[in-house]
């Protein structure tokens, strides 16, 4: 039946919206021999695309998701399958109304139109809403619906027309052969084999099952989302086409209602999470409808019936309108809510393009196609890299627990700093018992429980109350504490002790290690043993790939230290570039070592007390590292500081981490040592110093000069991204990263109004409220924000177009509907606190 | 004694009844038993001869005119009278609506077992029965304990053709009281068909349309093709559920069962309840956009594609070749 | 008018059935549940009769307690209340089933709540026994018409219409009576949202039925060998028309 070719450049498994888009984009980029396989029939093979509700709201808090959605809408429009309907998000509660305000800010940041509407306005747009049930809403004119099946067909046919694509339906994959960690071939159930350089898994809910055949892990879980279709709706009888009335998202009840021809489709994310394992998905023949349209469980939907009837009483209350179709539809959910994209860490050449919604699928497909072909994508999708998952995050249990928690948050009000409740306490620092006893409030990152602040420091609130800014708004104060500011002051006054065990640590060893790292890093790596190099890592286009420190421990032994959150992505990047002659090995020392930091004006005094090794300014210079003995334990001490204070990062073997902590803690009492959390380390202190963070300011989207981190000279040795970087240096950067101080009073000067605080991603506007976009189309927004207790101001980092990046220029950030002044304090590299780095280098 | 209820009309024994008779003959042969039949109405010599060719020894006949055209309670009583007279332990019938109802009523009166749609029966101290569930998609194997009387309706399966063991059929008239109980739910009136065309179940060629047709208007092209081929148009349950076509056009387990020479299924996925209605077709040609719809692997011939593109072309070429019904 | 309509919870099948490992039942792992198409028409008819003549309809089922789902479905269409004969989900034969139902009706009669009309589906989609309604009518000594595809009620009399070959048979009976009906009797409605909500608070009377006992016993289920295992793919799209015509000629449907 199938007639599979023998060889292909790329085999794509799965012909839903993702697979079809991916084939199309690869073909457009010039890939020649593409084979697309699906076990089901075309055009509707029975996956989630076939029953999706197909509407798109291009508004997200996430910049990446918004851009992918915007790109997808552009593509759908080009294909002629997009129908604009407009969309509403309505609020029944004040809390929801505030969230809608925040969504409007994000919409503004990413360039999407949004209008605040009253219940009366809403009634005019959607006459069948009972406006007495709602208190207001937001209208997004750009919302629309797409014919995703048709889109997929058109894209597939175009790829075929280019002569690049062979399509084989009704063929099920039974195995993926791998040799020496490289993908080799795909084998079908009926015994045909096709050899391929690359294989892409675009199988939606089936992806984990297919990946497992190759020994790879795609962490997603099929999850139910209920939908019913009610009709015939009398009001829709005279409308033409698929949709005339705007779509309504009734987010407080977790539901949406959209017209679909003569019916109204009502969907729900409010029911209990119902997850399945991919092995439990029925075959086409076993299903009454399709494999991803499972039998409807009425009891789960019943509570929502009331809510829907309340909002649309005449329409849905019409006894002549019946429930004509009802399903438990299957969609893919991931443990962190982002798609799972990229080359799998386990198998080279095996790519995952999974867990995408209709609304971003074509955009994702284009980005991954670019990534696969060129190594980078136009839209920065580094957050979706499949390499990001730590082993425990790929476990079925973790995926299930987190997906279940995320499901009901689909229309939820999620605070930007909100922590997960499930699957906690998995990775614990050796000092965990100590920090816990100190009342640490833990935030999780990469599975690690990291103290964000310590309740035991509460007495410092009184001591430093002059320097601490309280937040009166419950939302701004959520997942935050003024204790963070107090710890910050205590550290800058005396000394602080920071648990940094979440760092990912990789040792690079071997005769080829120097030349290898020279090629990987921007900075000069041929340094003396005992030097610490902070270096950007660039990609081919000169965009930021990573930001880390490398210590030279011996002639052929280096140690890389990077953030836990990006650890595995960085590991894959470094591993992928290892020389094939085996002259370099990379060893993951993360679990073997733990890290803590000792910083503050009294750090040297403290260290002198616990070690007899020379820690004087002359004896232990800034930017160097050496072994010292603290108590009875040998420790690698590194004189660097992300908080901009005198002090050291200490690397201790995990077994003795708690012991060293104890020694320092006890000895530090006389110096006023305070335990200091990541609230300081990762936000307040580093923003005062203007230190960038990967994922915030540093992303592939911005090049080195734009971040302000270019050095005076470029080393003569070659490195990844050198050519691009050199060309970036020849002209003015299109944008520049700046530090802002954010005023306490809003520009409209409303007296007595509650002060609001930016929490991240707030759009940066002109004082007239106009959006600011650079010549590459990149909007200005706060990439990081936090309080600056030592400088007495709220601070933020953000990019401005080159011409606007002038010290003293005043802009505005929007917090809860009001504009607060944002004044440029530093342009490019530089610190608003201790600008000459006296404290650091003493 | 094996007893078979037979339906006779227009001097012919119904094929469905002959199916039961042939199984009856087999059982009679296996158990060295004799085979009798019971009928209501009139029986011609040719019908009697036909029964004789299966080795039927006796035909019990109830001819009271009040039992015609169909008084199911009375017919059931006739069967019971025949059981009484013959001492039969097993009663068989064809799996028509009428025979099924009559045997069910008769077995209810005796509190005896009745099993519908049997494809095989073996007797060995009780009965080992295979019968159809899910309109033939599942087979049930069951045992019936040795009871005084057991009744079975029989459906065509892998049964033998008539054993030519020509016998002389004795005629026995049944007499029993016919009162209100036998007549209160008898057929009161028969409306003959207005005679417009061949019925779906009798058509030699049937064209079926399902969800893939897309709309009521979409059926125009099927009707046109049917006109050229002299075929009837039937529909799947999805279509009647959507109100596009009346239930009388429905093919399936709960619709009409068809057994044409050729069934062309357009835009029909092939759910088991539909296949139950058309699997007796000699040849099935399926046209569907879905290469892997269940029907595509059950059809004798399949064409993948949009019926709204294929049928017009087919019609065009048939017209060009001068094909007319 | 008092109408009693009897339904059975059955799996909603797709294109293929699978059996449980012990071969005694259908594997319902991926399947939802419903009532048969004949019964959907029976429920619809019950609701229509009550809409026209007043009174009320009751829906009854014998089976697992999960059958409440099917009872609520019927009530969401307008049936007033329900009776559940909970037998724990065991597979009862037609004699036991009919016996238990008849007992319930006798109970109703003794309370002065005798149904004027009792409706059944002609046969259940799964077991296809064709006899429960018939046995109930016999036990209650009521007139019975089977295979009904048309109903007209006037002054305590009912005219039932059914098909016999190409002909239509009319049977007039006096109420109370029993009908087994077939799909095509009417076009059933879908449940509305308010109907569904109201159904949740409608009463369900639970009864523990006694099993009379059937002489037949299930040994196993099996799937028939499919004679058709997929034939010839003639081609794709309008290009295949030539091949189609060849087949038509081969079959003698079209002259050569």
Tab-separated table of C-alpha atoms in Angstrom, chain A residues 18 45 55 63 72 77 114 125 133 155 209 222 245 305 314 400 413 423 453 473 533 538 552 554 557 631 642 733 834:
chain	number	residue	atom	x	y	z
A	18	UNK	CA	2.877	20.256	12.662
A	45	UNK	CA	-5.308	11.082	10.222
A	55	UNK	CA	-9.249	29.419	17.123
A	63	UNK	CA	7.125	36.924	24.055
A	72	UNK	CA	1.527	31.302	12.397
A	77	UNK	CA	-3.496	34.168	6.192
A	114	UNK	CA	-6.408	45.131	22.566
A	125	UNK	CA	-20.444	42.535	20.026
A	133	UNK	CA	-22.974	38.278	34.718
A	155	UNK	CA	1.322	23.073	2.745
A	209	UNK	CA	5.679	6.248	22.059
A	222	UNK	CA	-1.974	13.180	26.385
A	245	UNK	CA	-19.710	36.440	16.091
A	305	UNK	CA	-23.124	23.540	32.053
A	314	UNK	CA	-31.165	32.195	25.689
A	400	UNK	CA	1.842	13.692	34.708
A	413	UNK	CA	-4.448	33.724	36.645
A	423	UNK	CA	6.760	17.214	42.238
A	453	UNK	CA	14.756	34.331	51.007
A	473	UNK	CA	-0.660	45.523	46.457
A	533	UNK	CA	37.245	33.563	32.674
A	538	UNK	CA	27.799	32.707	20.714
A	552	UNK	CA	41.519	26.780	34.223
A	554	UNK	CA	45.343	22.731	35.109
A	557	UNK	CA	41.661	20.680	32.859
A	631	UNK	CA	38.504	23.878	58.574
A	642	UNK	CA	27.581	38.035	40.574
A	733	UNK	CA	24.287	48.268	17.336
A	834	UNK	CA	29.639	50.910	42.731
